[in-house]
mmCIF file of C-alpha atoms (C1' of nucleotides) in Angstrom:
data_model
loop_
_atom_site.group_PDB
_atom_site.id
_atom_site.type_symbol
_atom_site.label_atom_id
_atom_site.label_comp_id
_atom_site.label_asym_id
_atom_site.label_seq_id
_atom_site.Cartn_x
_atom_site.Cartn_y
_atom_site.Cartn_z
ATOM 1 C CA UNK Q 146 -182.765 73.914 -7.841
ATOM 2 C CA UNK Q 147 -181.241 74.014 -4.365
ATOM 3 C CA UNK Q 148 -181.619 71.061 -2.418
ATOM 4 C CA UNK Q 149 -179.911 69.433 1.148
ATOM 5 C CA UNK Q 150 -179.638 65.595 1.799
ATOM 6 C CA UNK Q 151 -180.976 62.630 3.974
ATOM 7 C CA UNK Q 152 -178.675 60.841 5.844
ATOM 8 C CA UNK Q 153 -178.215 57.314 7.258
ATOM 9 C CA UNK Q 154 -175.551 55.255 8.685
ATOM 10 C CA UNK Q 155 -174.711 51.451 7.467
ATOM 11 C CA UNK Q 156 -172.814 49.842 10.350
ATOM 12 C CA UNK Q 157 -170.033 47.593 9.221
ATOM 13 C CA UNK Q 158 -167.038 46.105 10.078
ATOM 14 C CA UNK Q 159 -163.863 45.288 7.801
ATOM 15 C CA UNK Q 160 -165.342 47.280 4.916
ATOM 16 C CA UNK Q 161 -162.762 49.477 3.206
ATOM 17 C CA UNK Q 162 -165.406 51.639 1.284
ATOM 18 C CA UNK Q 163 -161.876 52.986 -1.047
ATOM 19 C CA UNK Q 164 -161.108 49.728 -2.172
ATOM 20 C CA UNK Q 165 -164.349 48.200 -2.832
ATOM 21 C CA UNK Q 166 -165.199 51.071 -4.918
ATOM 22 C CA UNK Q 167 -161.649 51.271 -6.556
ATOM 23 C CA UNK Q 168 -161.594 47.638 -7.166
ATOM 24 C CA UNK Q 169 -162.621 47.579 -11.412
ATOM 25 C CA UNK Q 170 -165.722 45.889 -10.454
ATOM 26 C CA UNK Q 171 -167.666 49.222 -11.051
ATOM 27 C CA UNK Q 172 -166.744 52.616 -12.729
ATOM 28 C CA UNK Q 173 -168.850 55.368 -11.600
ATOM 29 C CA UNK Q 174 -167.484 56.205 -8.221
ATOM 30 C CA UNK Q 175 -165.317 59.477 -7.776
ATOM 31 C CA UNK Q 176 -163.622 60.844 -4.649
ATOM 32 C CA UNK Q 177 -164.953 64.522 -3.788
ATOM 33 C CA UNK Q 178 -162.857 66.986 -1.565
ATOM 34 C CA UNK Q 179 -163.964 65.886 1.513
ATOM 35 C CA UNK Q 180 -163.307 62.162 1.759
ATOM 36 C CA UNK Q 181 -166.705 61.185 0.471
ATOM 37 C CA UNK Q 182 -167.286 59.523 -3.109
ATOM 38 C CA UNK Q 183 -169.883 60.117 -4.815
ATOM 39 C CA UNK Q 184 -171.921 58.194 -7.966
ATOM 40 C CA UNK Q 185 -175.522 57.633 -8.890
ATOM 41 C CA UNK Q 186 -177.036 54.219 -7.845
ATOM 42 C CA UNK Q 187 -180.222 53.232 -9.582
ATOM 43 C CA UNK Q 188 -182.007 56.931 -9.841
ATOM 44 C CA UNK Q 189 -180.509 57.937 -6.822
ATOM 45 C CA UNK Q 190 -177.256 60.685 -6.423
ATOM 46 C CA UNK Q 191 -175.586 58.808 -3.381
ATOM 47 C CA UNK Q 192 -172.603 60.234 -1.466
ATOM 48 C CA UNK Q 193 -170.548 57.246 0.701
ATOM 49 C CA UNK Q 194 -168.462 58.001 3.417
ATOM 50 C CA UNK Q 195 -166.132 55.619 5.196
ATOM 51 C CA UNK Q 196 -166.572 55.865 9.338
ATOM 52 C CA UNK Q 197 -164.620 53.950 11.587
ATOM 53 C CA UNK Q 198 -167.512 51.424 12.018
ATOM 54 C CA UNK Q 199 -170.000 52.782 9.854
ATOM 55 C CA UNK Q 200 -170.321 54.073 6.187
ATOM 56 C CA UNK Q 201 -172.304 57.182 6.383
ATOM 57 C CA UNK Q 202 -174.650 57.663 3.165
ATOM 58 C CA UNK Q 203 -176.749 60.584 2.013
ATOM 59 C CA UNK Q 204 -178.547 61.136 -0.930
ATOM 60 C CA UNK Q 205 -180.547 64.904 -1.899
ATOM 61 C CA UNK Q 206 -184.360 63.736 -1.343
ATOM 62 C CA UNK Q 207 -186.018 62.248 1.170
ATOM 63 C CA UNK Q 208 -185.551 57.993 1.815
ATOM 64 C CA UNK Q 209 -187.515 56.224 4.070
ATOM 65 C CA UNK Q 210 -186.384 52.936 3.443
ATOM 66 C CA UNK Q 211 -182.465 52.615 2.176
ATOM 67 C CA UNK Q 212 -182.902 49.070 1.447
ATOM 68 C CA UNK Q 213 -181.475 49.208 -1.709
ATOM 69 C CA UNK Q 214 -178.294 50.944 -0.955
ATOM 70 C CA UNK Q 215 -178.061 48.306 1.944
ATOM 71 C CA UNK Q 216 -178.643 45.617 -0.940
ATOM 72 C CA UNK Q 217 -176.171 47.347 -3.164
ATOM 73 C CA UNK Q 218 -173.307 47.523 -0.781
ATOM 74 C CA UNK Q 219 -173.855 44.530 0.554
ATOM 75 C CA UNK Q 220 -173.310 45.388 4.217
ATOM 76 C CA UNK Q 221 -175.048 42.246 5.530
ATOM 77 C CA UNK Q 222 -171.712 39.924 4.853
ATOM 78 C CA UNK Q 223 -169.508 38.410 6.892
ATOM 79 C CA UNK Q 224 -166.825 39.252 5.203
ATOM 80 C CA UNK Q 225 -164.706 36.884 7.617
ATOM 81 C CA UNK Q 226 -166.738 34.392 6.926
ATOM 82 C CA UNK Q 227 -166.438 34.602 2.958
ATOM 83 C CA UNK Q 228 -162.558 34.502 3.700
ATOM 84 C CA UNK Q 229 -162.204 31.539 6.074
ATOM 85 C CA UNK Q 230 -163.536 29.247 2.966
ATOM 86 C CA UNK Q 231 -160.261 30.405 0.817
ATOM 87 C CA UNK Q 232 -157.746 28.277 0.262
ATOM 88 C CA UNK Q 233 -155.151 28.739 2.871
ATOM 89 C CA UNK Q 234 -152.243 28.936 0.202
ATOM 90 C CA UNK Q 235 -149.578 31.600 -0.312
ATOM 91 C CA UNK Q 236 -150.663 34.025 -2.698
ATOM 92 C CA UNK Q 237 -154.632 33.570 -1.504
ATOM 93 C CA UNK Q 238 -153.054 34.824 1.741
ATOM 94 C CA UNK Q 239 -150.930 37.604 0.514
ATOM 95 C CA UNK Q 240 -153.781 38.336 -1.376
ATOM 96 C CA UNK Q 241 -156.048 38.815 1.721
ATOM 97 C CA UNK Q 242 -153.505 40.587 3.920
ATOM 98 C CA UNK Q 243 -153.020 43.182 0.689
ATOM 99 C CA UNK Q 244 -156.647 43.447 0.246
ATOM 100 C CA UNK Q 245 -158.699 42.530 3.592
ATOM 101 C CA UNK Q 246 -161.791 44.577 3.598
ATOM 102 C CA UNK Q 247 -162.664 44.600 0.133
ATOM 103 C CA UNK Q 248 -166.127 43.939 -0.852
ATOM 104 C CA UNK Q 249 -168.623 42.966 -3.636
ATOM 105 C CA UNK Q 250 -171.057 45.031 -4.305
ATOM 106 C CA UNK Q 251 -174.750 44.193 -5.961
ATOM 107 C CA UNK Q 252 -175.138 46.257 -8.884
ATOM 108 C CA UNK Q 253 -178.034 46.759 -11.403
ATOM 109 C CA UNK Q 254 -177.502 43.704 -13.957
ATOM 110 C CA UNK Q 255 -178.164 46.288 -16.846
ATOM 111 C CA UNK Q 256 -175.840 48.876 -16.041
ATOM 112 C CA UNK Q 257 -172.978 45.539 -14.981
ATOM 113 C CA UNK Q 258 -173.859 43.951 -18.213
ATOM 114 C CA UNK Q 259 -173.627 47.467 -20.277
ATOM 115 C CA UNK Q 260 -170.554 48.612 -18.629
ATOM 116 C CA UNK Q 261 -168.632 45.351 -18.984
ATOM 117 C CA UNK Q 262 -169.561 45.130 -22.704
ATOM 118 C CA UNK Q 263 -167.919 48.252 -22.951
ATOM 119 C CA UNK Q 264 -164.907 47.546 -20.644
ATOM 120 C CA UNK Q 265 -163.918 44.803 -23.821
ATOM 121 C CA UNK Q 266 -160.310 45.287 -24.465
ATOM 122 C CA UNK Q 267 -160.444 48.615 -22.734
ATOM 123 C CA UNK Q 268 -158.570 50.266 -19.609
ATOM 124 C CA UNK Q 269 -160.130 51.329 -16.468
ATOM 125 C CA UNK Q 270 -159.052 54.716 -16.908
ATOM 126 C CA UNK Q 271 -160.810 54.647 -20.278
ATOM 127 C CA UNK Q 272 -163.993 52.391 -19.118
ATOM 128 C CA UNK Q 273 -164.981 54.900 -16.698
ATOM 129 C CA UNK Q 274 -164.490 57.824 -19.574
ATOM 130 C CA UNK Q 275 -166.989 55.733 -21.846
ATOM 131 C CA UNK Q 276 -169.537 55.383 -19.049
ATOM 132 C CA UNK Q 277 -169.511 58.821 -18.199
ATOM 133 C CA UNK Q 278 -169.959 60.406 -21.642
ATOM 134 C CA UNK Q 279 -172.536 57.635 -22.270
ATOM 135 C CA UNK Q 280 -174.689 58.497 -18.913
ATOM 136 C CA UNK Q 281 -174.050 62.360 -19.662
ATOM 137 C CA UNK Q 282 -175.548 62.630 -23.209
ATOM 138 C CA UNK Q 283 -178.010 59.375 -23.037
ATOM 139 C CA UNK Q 284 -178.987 59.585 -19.257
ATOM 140 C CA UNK Q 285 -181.939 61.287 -17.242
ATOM 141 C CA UNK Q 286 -180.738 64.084 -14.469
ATOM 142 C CA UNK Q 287 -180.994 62.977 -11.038
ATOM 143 C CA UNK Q 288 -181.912 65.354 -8.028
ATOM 144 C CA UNK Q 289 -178.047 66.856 -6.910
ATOM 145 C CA UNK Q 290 -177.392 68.863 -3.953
ATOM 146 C CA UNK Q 291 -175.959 72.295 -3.674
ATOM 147 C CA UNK Q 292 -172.473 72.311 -5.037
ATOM 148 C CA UNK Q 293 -172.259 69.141 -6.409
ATOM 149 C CA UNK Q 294 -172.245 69.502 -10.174
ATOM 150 C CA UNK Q 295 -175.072 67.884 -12.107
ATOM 151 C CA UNK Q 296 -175.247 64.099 -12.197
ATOM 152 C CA UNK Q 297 -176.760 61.080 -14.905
ATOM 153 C CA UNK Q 298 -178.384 57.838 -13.838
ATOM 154 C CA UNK Q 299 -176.788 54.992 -16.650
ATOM 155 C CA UNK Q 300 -179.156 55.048 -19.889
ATOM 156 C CA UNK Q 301 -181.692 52.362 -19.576
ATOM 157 C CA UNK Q 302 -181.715 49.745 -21.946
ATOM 158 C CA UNK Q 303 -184.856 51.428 -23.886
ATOM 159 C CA UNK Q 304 -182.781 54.553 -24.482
ATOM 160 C CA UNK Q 305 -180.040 52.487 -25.555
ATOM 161 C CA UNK Q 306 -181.630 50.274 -27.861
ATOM 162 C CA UNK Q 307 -183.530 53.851 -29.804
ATOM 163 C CA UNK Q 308 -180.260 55.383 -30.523
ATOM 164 C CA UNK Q 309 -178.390 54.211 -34.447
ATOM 165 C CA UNK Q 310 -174.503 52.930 -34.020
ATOM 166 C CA UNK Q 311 -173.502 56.141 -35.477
ATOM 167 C CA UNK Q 312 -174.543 57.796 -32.152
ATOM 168 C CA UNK Q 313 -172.952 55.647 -29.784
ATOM 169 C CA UNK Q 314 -170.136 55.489 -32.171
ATOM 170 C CA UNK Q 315 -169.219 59.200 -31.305
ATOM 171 C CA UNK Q 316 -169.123 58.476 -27.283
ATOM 172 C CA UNK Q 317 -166.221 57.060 -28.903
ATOM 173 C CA UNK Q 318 -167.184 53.432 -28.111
ATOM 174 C CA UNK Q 319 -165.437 51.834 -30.984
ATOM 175 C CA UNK Q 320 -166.541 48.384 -31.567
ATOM 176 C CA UNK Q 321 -167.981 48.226 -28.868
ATOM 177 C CA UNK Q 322 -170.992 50.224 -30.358
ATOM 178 C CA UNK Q 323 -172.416 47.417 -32.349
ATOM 179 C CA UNK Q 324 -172.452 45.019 -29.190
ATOM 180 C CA UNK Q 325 -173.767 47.144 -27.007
ATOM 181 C CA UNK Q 326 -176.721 48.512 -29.318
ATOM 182 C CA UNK Q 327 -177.360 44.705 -30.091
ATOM 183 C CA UNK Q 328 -177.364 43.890 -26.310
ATOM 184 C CA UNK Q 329 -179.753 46.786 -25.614
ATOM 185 C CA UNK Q 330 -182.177 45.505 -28.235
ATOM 186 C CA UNK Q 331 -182.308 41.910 -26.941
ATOM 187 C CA UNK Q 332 -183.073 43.222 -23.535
ATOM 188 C CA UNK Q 333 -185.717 45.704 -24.754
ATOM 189 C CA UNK Q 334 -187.463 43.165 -27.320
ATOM 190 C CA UNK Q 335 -187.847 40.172 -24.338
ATOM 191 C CA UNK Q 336 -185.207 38.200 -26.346
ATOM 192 C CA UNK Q 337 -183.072 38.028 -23.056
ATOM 193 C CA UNK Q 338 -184.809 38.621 -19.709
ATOM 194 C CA UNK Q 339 -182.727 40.273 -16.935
ATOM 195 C CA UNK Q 340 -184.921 39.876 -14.370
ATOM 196 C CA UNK Q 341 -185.791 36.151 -14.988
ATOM 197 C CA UNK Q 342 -181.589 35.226 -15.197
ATOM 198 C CA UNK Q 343 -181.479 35.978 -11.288
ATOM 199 C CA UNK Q 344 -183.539 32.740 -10.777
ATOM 200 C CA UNK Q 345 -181.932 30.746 -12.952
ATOM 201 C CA UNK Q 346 -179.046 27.919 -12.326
ATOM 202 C CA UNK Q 347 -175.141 29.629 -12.704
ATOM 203 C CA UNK Q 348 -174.902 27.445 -15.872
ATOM 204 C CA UNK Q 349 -178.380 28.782 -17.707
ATOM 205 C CA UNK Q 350 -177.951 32.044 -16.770
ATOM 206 C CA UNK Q 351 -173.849 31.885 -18.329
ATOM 207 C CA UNK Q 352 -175.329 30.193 -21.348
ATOM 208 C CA UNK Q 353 -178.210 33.076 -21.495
ATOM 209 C CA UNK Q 354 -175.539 35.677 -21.128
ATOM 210 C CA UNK Q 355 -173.610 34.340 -23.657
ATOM 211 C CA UNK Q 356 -175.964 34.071 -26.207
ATOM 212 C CA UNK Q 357 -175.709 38.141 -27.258
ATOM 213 C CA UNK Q 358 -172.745 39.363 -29.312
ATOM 214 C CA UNK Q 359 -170.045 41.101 -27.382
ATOM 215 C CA UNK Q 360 -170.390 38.839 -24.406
ATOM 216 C CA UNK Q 361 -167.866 35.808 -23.775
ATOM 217 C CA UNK Q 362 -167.010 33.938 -21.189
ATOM 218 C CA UNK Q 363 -165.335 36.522 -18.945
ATOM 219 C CA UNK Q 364 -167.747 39.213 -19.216
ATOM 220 C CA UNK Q 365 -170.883 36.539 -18.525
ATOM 221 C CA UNK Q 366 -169.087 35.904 -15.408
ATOM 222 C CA UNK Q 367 -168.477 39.409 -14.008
ATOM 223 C CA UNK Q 368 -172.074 40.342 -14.637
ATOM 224 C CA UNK Q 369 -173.250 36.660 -13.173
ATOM 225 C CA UNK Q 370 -171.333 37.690 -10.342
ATOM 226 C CA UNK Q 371 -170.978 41.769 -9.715
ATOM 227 C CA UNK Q 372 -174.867 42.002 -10.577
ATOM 228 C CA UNK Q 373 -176.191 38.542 -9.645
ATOM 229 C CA UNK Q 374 -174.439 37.663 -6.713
ATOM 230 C CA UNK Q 375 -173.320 34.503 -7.959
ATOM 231 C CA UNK Q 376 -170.162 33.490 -6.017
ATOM 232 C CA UNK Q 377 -169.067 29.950 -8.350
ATOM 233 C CA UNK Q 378 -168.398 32.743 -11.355
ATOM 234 C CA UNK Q 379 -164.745 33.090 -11.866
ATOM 235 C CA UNK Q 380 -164.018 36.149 -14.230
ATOM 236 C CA UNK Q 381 -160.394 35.572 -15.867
ATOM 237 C CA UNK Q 382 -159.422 38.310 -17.692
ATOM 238 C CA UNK Q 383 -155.520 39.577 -18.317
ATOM 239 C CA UNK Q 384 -154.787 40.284 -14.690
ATOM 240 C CA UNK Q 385 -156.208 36.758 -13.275
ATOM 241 C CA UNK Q 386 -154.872 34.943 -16.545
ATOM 242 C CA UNK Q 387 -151.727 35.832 -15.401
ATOM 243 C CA UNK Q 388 -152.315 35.502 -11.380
ATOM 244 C CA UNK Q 389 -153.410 32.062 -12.173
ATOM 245 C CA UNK Q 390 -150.343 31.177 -14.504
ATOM 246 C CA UNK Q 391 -147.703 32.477 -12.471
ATOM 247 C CA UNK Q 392 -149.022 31.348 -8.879
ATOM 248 C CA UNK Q 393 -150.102 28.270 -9.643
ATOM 249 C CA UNK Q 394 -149.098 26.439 -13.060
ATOM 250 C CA UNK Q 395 -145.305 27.691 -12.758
ATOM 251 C CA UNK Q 396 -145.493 30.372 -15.165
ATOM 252 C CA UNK Q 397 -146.912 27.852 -17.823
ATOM 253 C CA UNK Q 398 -149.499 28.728 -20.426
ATOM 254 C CA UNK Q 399 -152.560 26.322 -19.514
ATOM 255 C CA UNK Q 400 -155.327 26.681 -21.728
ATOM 256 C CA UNK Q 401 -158.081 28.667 -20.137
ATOM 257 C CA UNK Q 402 -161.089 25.944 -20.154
ATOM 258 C CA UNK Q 403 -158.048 24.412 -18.007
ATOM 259 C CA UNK Q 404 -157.566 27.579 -15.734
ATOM 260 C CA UNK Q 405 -161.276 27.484 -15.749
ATOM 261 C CA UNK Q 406 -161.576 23.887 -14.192
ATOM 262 C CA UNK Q 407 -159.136 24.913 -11.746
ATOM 263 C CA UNK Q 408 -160.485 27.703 -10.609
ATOM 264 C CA UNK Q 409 -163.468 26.061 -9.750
ATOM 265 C CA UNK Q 410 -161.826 23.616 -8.422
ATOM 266 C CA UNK Q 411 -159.648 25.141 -6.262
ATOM 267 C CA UNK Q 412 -160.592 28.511 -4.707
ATOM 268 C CA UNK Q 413 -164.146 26.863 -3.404
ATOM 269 C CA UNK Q 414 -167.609 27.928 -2.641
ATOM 270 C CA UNK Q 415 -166.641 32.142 -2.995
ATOM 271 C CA UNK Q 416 -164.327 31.313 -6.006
ATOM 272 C CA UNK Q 417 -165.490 35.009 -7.378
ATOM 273 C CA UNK Q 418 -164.791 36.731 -3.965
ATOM 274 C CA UNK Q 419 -160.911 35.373 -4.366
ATOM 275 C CA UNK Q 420 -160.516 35.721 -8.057
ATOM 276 C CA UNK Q 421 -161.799 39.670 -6.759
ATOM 277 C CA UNK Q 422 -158.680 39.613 -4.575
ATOM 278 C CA UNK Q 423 -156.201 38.009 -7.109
ATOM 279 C CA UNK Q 424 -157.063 40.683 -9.132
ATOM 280 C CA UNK Q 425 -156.654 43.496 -7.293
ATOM 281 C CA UNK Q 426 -153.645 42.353 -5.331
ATOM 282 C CA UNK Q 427 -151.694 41.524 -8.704
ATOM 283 C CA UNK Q 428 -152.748 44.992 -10.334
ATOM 284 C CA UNK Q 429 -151.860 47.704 -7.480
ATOM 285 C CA UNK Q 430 -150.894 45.692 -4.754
ATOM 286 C CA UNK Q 431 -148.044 43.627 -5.697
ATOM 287 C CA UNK Q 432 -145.331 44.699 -7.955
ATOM 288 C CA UNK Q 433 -143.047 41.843 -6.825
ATOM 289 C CA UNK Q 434 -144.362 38.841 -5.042
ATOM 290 C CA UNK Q 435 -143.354 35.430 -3.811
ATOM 291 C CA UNK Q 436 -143.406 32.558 -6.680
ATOM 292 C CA UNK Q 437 -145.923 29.549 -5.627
ATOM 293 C CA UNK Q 438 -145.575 26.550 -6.199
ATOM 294 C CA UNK Q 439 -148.631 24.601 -7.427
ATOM 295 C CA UNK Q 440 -150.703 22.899 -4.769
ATOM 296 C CA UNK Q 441 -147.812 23.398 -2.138
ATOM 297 C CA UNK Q 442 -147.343 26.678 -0.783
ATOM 298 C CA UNK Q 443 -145.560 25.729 2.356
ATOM 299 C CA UNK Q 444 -144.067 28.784 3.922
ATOM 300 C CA UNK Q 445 -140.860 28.445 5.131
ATOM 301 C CA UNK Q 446 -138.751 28.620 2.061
ATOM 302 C CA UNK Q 447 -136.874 31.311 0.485
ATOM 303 C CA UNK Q 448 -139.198 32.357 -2.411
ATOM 304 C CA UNK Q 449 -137.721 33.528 -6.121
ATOM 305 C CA UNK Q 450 -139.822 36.797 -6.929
ATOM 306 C CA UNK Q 451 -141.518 37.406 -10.389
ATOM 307 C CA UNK Q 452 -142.859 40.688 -11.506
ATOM 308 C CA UNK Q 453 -146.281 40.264 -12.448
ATOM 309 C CA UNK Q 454 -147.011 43.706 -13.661
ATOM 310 C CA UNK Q 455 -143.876 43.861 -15.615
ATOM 311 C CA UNK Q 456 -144.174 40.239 -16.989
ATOM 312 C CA UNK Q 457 -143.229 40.162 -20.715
ATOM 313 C CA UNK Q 458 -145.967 38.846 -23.590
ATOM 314 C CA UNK Q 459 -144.866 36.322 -24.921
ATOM 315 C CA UNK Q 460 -143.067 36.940 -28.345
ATOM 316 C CA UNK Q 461 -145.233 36.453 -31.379
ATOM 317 C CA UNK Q 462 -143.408 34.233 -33.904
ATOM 318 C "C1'" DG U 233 -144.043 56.034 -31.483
ATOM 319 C "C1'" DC U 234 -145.057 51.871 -28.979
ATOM 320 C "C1'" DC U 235 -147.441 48.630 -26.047
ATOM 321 C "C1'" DC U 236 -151.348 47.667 -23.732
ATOM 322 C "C1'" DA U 237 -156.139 47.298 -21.980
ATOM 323 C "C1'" DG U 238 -161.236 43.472 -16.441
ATOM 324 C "C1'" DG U 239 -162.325 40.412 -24.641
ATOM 325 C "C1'" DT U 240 -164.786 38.713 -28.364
ATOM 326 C "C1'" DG U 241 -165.835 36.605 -32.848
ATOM 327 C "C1'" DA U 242 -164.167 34.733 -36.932
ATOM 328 C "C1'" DA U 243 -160.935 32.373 -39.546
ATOM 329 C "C1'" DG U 244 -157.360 29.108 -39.900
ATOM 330 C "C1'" DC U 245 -155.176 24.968 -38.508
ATOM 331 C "C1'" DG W 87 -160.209 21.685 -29.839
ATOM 332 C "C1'" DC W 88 -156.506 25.540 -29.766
ATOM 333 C "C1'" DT W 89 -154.177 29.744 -31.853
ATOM 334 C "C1'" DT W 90 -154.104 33.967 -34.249
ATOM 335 C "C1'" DC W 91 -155.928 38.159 -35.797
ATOM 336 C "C1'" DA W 92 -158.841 42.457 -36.296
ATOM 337 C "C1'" DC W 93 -161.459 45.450 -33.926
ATOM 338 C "C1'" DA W 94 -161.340 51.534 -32.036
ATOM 339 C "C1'" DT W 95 -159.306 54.276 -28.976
ATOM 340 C "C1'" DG W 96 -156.386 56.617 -25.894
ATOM 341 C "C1'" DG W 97 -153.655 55.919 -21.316
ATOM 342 C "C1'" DG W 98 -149.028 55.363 -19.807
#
DNA sequence: GCCCAGGTGAAGC
DNA sequence: GCTTCACATGGG
């Protein structure tokens, strides 16, 4: 079916559309030929395209109210405003110069929630692979324009919860299947209410989270915050484990309830926005930075470097 | 071939 | 409470 698109404009400032969508809080974006990138958001095929004050957005029906997109990509914050509460300490700062401009978005807490149970001891690369075979054999067709080839929105939690392990097994899920069928039942039974979590305290909503297999501590807290909008959660995963240990505990090996009470602590009321910029700075950003000291990062002195990226395991006895 | 990945749950101390 | 291990799979 041939179809054009609607268009609209979102006017922003200090939103770098690339690295907000690049940034391994979501896994569905993809760069077309002509600068644009392009993904499905809710049921809708939605094309972004960075402007120099404006991200210009079209999807291929007509919209009368883009609400939602404006809700999704978060173009009401002051991003200056989120950044003036960081700490004003060394790597927070490198951390901003490397990364100023990059948003969070408001996603859909089912497809956050699905996609994070399946980005469980997984690579980006491989995350996004999982999703897309997952939306392409489980999800409904959206309404594409001419030339674009055809595009899923993410199974909904129904579909999810009809299909056996074996099935999801072959989207090559791993062990992941189990968790994420189990997840998908508790949603579609009432056990755990999506919907209802949004009005609920950080803490109940963690503790709700937490309650179906497959979901720990990180993965409550990138939902509670990518899908929620809840700024006190702190995902720590590899990347920010390390962040954490090498910027501000001397390269030590805290353990995490301890990196947990920190974090909280110390990165203040947008903790999640910063731990967001920790992590991307320390995976693309920074392949050698300065060494901080805890709780005094005083510029002035000549740093050591440490190679995050490069930083050995520690041996295994 | 090897190490690793936006972790988690279970078992062992 | 903390540490270690298995879990599937493929990217780099």
């Amino acid at each position: 079916m041939s179809t054009g698109t609607t268009k609209t404009f979102f006017a922003v400032k200090n939103y770098d559309l690339a690295l907000t969508l690049n940034s391994g809080q979501v896994f569905r974006w993809t760069p077309d030929d002509s600068g644009g990138w392009v993904s499905v958001v809710g049921r809708h095929w939605v094309r972004l395209q960075a402007q120099p004050s404006s991200i210009a957005a079209e999807v291929a029906h007509p919209v009368r109210d883009w609400g939602w997109l404006a809700e999704y990509l978060q173009v009401g914050v002051d991003l200056d405003e989120v950044l003036s509460t960081f700490p004003a300490d060394r790597p927070m700062r490198a951390a901003v110069a490397a990364c100023y401009g990059l948003r969070l978005l408001r996603q859909d807490p089912w497809e956050c929630l699905a996609s994070f149970i399946l980005s469980s001891n997984n690579q980006i690369t491989r995350i996004r692979q999982l999703i897309g075979v997952l939306c392409k054999c489980y999800g409904e067709p959206v309404q594409v324009p001419d030339g674009y080839p055809p595009s899923y929105a993410f199974p909904p939690a129904e579909t999810i919860a009809s299909l056996t392990e074996h099935e999801l097994r072959r989207c090559k899920l791993g062990f992941r299947a189990a968790y994420l069928l189990r997840a998908a039942r508790a949603v579609t039974r009432g056990e755990l209410d999506l919907d209802q979590i949004g009005s609920c305290s950080y803490e109940t909503a963690r503790a709700k989270l937490l309650t179906l297999p497959g979901v720990g501590p990180k993965i409550a807290d990138c939902v509670l915050l990518f899908a929620y909008g809840f700024q006190s959660a702190f995902p720590i995963d590899v990347w920010v484990e390390r962040a954490l240990r090498t910027f501000y505990f001397h390269g030590s090996r805290p353990p995490l309830a301890q990196l947990r009470t920190f974090a909280r602590e110390h990165f203040g009321p947008f903790a999640g926005y910063a731990q967001q910029y920790l992590y991307h700075y320390v995976r693309t950003r920074a392949p050698e930075r300065p060494r901080a000291e805890a709780g005094q990062c005083e510029q002035g002195k000549p740093d050591q470097t440490v190679c995050i990226a490069h930083a050995p395991r520690r041996r295994r006895t």
